[in-house]
Short mmCIF file of C-alpha atoms and ligand atoms in Angstrom, two decimals:
data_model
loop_
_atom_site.label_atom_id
_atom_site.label_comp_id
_atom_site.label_asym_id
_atom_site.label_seq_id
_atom_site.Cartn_x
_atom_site.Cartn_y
_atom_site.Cartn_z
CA UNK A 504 16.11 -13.23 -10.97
CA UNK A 505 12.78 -13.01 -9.88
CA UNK A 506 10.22 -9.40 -11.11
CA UNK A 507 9.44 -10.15 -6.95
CA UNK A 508 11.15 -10.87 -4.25
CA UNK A 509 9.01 -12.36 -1.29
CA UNK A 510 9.80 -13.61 2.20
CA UNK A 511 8.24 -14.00 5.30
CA UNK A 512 10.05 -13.34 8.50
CA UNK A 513 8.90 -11.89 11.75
CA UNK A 514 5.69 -12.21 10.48
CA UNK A 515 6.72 -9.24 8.16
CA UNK A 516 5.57 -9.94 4.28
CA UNK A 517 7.47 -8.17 2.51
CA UNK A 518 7.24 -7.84 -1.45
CA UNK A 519 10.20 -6.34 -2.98
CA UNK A 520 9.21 -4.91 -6.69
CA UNK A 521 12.80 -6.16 -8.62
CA UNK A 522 13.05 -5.14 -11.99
CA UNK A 523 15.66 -2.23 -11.18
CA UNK A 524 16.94 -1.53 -14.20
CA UNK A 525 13.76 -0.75 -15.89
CA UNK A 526 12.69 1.53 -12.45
CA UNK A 527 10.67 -1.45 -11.54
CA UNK A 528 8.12 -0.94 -14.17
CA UNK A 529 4.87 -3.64 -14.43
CA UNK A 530 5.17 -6.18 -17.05
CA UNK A 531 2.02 -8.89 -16.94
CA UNK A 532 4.72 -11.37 -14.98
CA UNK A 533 5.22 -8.80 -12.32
CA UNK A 534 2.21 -7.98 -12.20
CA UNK A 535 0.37 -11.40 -11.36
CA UNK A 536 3.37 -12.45 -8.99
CA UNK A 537 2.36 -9.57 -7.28
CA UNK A 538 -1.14 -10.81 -6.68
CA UNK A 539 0.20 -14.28 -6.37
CA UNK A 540 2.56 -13.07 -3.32
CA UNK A 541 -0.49 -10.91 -1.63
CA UNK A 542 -2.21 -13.60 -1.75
CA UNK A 543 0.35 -15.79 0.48
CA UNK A 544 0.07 -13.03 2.46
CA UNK A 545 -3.61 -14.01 3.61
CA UNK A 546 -1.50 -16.63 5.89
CA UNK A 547 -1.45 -15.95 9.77
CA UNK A 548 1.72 -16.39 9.55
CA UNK A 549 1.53 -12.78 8.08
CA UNK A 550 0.70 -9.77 10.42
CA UNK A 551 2.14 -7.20 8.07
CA UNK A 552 2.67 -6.69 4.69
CA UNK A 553 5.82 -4.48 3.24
CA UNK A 554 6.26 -3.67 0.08
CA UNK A 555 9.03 -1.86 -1.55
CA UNK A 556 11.43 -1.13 -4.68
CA UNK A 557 14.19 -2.43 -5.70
CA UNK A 558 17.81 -0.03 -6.84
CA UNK A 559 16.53 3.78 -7.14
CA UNK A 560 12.87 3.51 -7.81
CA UNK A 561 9.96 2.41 -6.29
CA UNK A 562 7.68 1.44 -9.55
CA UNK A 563 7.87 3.56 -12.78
CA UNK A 564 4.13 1.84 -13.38
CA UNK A 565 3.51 0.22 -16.21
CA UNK A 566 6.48 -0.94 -18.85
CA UNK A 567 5.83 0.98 -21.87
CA UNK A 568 8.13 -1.61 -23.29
CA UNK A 569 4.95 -3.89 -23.03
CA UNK A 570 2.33 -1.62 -24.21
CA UNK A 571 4.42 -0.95 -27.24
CA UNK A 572 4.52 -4.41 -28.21
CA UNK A 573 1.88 -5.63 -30.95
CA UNK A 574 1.93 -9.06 -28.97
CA UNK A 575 1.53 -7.30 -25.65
CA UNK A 576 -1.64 -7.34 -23.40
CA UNK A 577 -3.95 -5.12 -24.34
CA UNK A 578 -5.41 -2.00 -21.81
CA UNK A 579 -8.49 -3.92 -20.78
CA UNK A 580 -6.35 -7.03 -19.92
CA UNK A 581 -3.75 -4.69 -18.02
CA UNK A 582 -6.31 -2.88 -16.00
CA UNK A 583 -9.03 -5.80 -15.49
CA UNK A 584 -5.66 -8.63 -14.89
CA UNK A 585 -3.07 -7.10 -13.83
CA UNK A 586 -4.05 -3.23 -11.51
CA UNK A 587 -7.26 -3.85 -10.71
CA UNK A 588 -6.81 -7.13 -8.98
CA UNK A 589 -3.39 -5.70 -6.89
CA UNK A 590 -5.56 -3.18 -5.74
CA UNK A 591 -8.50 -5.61 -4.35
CA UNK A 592 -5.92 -7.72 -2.96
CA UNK A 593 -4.30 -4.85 -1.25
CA UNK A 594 -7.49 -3.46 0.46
CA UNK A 595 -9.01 -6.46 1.35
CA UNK A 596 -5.87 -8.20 3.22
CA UNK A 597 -6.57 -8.03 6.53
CA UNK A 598 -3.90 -6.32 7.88
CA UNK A 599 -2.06 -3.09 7.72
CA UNK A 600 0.10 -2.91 4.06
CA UNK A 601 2.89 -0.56 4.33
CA UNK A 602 4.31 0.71 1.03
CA UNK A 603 7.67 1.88 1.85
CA UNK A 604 9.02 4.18 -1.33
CA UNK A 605 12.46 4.45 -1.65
CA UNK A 606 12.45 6.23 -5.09
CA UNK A 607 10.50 7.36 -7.91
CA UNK A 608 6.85 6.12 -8.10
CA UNK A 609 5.11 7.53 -11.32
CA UNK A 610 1.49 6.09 -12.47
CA UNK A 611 0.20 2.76 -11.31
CA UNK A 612 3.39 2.71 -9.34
CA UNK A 613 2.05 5.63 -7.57
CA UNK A 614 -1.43 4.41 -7.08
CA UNK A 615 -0.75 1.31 -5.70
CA UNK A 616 1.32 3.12 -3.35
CA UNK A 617 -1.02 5.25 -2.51
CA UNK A 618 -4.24 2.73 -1.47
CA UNK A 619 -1.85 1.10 1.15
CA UNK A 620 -2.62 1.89 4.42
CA UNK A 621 0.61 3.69 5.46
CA UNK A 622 2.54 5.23 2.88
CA UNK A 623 6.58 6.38 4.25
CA UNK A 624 8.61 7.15 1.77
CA UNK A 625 13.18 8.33 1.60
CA UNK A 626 13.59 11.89 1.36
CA UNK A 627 15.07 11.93 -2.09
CA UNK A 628 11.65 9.37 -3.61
CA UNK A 629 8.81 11.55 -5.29
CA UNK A 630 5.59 10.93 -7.20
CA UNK A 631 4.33 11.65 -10.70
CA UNK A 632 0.52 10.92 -11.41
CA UNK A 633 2.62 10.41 -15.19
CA UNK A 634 -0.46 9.09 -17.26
CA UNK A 635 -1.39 12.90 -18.90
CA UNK A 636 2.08 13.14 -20.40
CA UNK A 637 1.23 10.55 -22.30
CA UNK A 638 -2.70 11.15 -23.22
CA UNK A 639 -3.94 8.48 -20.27
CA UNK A 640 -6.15 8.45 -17.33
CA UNK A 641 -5.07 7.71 -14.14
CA UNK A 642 -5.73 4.20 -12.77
CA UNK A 643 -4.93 1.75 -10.26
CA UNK A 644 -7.63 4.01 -8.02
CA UNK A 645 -5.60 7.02 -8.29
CA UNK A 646 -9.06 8.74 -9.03
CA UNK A 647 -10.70 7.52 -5.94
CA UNK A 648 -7.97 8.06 -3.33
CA UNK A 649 -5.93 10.46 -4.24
CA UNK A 650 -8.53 13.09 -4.30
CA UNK A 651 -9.63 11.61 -0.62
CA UNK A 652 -6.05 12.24 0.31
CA UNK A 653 -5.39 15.38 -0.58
CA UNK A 654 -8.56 17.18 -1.82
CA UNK A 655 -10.55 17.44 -5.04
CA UNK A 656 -8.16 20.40 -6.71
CA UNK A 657 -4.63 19.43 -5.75
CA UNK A 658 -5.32 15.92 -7.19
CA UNK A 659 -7.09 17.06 -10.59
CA UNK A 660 -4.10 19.66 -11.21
CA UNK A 661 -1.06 16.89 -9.91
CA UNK A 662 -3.30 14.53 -12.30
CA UNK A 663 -3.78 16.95 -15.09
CA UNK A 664 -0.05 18.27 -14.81
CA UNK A 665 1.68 15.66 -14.45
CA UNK A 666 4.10 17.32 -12.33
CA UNK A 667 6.65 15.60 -10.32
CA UNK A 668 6.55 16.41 -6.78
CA UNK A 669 9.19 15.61 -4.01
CA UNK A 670 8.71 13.57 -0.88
CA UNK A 671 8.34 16.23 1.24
CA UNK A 672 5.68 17.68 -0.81
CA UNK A 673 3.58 14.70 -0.77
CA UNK A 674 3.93 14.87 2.69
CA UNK A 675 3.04 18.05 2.90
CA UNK A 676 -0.09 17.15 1.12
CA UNK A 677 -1.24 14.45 3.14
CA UNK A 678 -0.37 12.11 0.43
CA UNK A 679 2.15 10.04 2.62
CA UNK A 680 2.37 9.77 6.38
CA UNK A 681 6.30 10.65 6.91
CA UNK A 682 9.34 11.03 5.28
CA UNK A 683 12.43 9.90 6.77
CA UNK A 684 16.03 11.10 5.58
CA UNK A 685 17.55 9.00 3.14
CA UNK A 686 20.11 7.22 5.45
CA UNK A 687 17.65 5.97 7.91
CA UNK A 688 14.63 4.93 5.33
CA UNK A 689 15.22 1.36 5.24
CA UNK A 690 15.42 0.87 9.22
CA UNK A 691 12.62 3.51 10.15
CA UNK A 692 10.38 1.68 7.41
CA UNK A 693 11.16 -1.65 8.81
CA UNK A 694 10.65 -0.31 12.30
CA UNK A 695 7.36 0.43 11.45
CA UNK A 696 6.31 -2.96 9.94
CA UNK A 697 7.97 -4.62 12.65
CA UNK A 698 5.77 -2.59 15.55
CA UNK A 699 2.63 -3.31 13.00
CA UNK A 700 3.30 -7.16 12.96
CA UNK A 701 3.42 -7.48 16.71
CA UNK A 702 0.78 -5.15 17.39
CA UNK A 703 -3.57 -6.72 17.37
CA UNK A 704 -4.22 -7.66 13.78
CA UNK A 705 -7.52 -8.47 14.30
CA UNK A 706 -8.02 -5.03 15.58
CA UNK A 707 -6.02 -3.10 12.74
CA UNK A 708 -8.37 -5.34 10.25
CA UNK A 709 -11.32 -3.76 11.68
CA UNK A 710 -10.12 -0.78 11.80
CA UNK A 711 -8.82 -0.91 7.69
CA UNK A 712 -12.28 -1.94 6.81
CA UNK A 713 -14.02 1.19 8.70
CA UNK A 714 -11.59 3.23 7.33
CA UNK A 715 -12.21 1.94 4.02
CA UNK A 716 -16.41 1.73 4.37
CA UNK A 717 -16.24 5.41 5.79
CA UNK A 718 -15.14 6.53 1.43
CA UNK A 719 -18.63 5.48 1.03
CA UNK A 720 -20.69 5.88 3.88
CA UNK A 721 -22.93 7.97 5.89
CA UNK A 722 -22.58 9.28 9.43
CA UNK A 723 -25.40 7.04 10.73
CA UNK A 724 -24.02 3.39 9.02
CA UNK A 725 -20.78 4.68 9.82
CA UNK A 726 -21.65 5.05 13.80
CA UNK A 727 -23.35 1.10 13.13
CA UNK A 728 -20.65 -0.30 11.75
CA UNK A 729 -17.91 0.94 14.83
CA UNK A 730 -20.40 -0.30 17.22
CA UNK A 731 -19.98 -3.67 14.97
CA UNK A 732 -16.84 -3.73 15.48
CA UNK A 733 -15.89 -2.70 18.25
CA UNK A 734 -17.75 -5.90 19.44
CA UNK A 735 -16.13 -8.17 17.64
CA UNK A 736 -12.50 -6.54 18.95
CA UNK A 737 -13.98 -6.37 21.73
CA UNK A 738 -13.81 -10.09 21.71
CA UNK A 739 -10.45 -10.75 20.67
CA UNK A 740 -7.58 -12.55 22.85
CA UNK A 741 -5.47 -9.65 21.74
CA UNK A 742 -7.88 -7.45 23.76
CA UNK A 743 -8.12 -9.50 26.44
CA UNK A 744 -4.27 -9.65 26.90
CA UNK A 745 -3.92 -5.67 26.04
CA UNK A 746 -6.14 -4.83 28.90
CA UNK A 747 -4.65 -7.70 31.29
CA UNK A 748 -1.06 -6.30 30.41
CA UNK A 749 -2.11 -2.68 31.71
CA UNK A 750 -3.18 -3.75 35.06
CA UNK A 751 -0.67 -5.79 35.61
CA UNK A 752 1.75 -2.94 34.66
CA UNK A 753 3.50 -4.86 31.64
CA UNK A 754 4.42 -5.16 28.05
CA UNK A 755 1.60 -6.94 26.39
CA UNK A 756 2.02 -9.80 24.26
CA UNK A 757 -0.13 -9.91 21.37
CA UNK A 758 -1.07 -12.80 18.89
CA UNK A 759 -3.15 -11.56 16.23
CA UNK A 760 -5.84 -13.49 17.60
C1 LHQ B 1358 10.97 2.49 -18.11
C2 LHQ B 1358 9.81 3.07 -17.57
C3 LHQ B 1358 8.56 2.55 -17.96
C4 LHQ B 1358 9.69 1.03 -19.31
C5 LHQ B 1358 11.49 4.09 -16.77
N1 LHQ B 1358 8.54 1.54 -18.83
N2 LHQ B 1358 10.89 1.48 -18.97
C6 LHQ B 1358 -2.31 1.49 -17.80
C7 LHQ B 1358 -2.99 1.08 -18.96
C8 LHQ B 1358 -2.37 0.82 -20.15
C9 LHQ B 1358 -1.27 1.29 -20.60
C10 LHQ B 1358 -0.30 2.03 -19.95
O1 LHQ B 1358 -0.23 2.20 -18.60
C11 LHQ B 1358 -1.09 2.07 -17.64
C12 LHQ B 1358 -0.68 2.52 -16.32
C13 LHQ B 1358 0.52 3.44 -16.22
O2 LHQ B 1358 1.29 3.28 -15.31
S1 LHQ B 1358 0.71 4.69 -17.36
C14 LHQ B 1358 2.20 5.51 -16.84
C15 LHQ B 1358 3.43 4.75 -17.25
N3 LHQ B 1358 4.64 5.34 -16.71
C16 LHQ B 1358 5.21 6.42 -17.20
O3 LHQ B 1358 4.75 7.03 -18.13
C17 LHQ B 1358 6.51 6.84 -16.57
C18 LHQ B 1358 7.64 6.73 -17.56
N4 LHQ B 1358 8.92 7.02 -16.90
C19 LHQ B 1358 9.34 8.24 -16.64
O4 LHQ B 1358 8.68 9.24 -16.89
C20 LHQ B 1358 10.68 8.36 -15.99
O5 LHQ B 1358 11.41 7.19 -16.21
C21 LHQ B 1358 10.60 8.62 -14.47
C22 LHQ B 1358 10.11 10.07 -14.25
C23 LHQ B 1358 9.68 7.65 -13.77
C24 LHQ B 1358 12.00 8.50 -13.84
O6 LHQ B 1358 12.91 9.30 -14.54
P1 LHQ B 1358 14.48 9.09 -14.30
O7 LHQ B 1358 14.76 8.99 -12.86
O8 LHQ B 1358 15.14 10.17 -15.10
O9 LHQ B 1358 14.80 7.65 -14.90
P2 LHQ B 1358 14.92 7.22 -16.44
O10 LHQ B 1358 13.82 7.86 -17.23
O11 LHQ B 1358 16.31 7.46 -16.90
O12 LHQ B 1358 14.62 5.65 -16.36
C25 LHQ B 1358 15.61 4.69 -16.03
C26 LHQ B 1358 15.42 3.50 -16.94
O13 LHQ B 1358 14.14 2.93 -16.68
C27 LHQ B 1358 15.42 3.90 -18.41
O14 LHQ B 1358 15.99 2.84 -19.14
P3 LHQ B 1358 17.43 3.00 -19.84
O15 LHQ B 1358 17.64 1.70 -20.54
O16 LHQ B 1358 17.34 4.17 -20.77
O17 LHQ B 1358 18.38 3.26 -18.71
C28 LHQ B 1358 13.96 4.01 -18.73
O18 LHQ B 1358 13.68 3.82 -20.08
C29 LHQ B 1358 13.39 2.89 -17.89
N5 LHQ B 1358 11.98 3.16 -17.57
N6 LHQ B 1358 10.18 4.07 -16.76
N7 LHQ B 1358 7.39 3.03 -17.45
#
């Protein structure tokens, strides 16, 4: 069996973490199918990417299994080949990534939640910045969102802790956007990718990437840069046929074009 499990449907990528039985832990295979599968998400055929766990977890981060291993890749290889390109891959694919977490997602498995665009996650999931416990720093750009998320003190004691904290609390936070009872998870996640994948992509692109510029940027570029692109949605079919669908009173039908 497969570390992932990829398919396309509905224009819905969805990436499946599958190594249950080790909480879906990051071994160097998983990890570079994962960048080889966001990468066939760059297709048009692709309008919204989904990624989840499979069993009870969501991604215990990285198999200690591996680190423990003489023969294993060393940190600079699993930070510079294996997190650090997921994450890249994740904010630069343009269009919305949900990370749907249906369990436990402790270290990298939390960060990489964490820089998707909309984070949902089952009632009974949580999230455990888990490095400390075991004398590391957080990675996979824990240090650069989750401070953004949630503020500068609530991230450096959750970092420097340890501490597991529920769904509802990373909710709460402003760590996640919703949590949905256990029962109806799977369908309000997939709900959510589905409205994504019909809705403008071009649009939600632009509006990733001025999310993503405004970490960085000042009020003035910031005010440049919607002008930019508001332009360039401006000019999209998918605008065209959003505004033609009001007047004329009806559901519009959108492309991603
Ligand atoms: C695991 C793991 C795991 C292997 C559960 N590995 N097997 C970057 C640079 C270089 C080096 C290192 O790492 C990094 C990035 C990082 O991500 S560092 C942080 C690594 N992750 C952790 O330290 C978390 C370790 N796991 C846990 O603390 C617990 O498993 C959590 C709190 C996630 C879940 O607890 P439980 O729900 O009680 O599950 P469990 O502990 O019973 O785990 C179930 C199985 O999964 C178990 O195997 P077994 O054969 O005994 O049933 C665990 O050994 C295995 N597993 N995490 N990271």
């Amino acid at each position: 069996m497969s570390s992932i499990l990829f398919e396309i449907k509905d224009s819905i990528g969805s990436i499946i973490l599958n190594r249950p039985e080790k909480l879906n832990s990051f071994n160097r295979e998983m990890a570079l199918l994962m960048q080889e599968k966001l990468d066939e998400c760059k297709s048009k055929d692709v309008r919204c990417v989904y990624i989840t766990g499979a069993g009870k977890g969501f991604s215990a981060g990285q198999d200690l299994s591996e680190v423990a291993d003489p023969n294993g890749p060393g940190f600079n290889e699993i930070l510079s080949e294996h997190y650090n390109p997921i994450i890249t891959r994740i904010r630069k694919l343009e269009k919305p990534v949900v990370a749907a977490i249906n369990g436990v997602a402790a270290g990298a498995g939390a960060n990489i939640a964490l820089c998707c665009d909309i984070v949902i996650a089952a009632r009974s999931a949580s999230f455990i910045q888990a490095f400390s416990k075991i004398g590391l720093v957080p990675d996979s750009s824990g240090t650069f969102f989750l401070p953004r998320l949630i503020g500068w003190q609530k991230a450096s004691a959750l970092m420097m802790l340890g501490e597991k904290i529920s769904a509802e609390e990373a909710e709460k936070m402003g760590m996640i956007y919703k949590v949905f009872p256990d029962e109806d998870f799977v369908e309000a996640a997939s709900n959510i990718a589905k409205q994504l994948a019909q809705m403008p992509t071009l649009g939600l692109a632009y509006t990733k990437t001025l999310l993503s510029n405004s970490m960085i940027s000042h009020l003035d570029d910031q005010l440049q840069d919607e002008n930019i692109f508001q332009q360039r949605a401006g000019q999209t079919a998918d605008y065209k046929e959003g505004v033609k669908a009001f007047m004329e009173k009806r559901k519009p039908n959108f492309r991603g074009e």
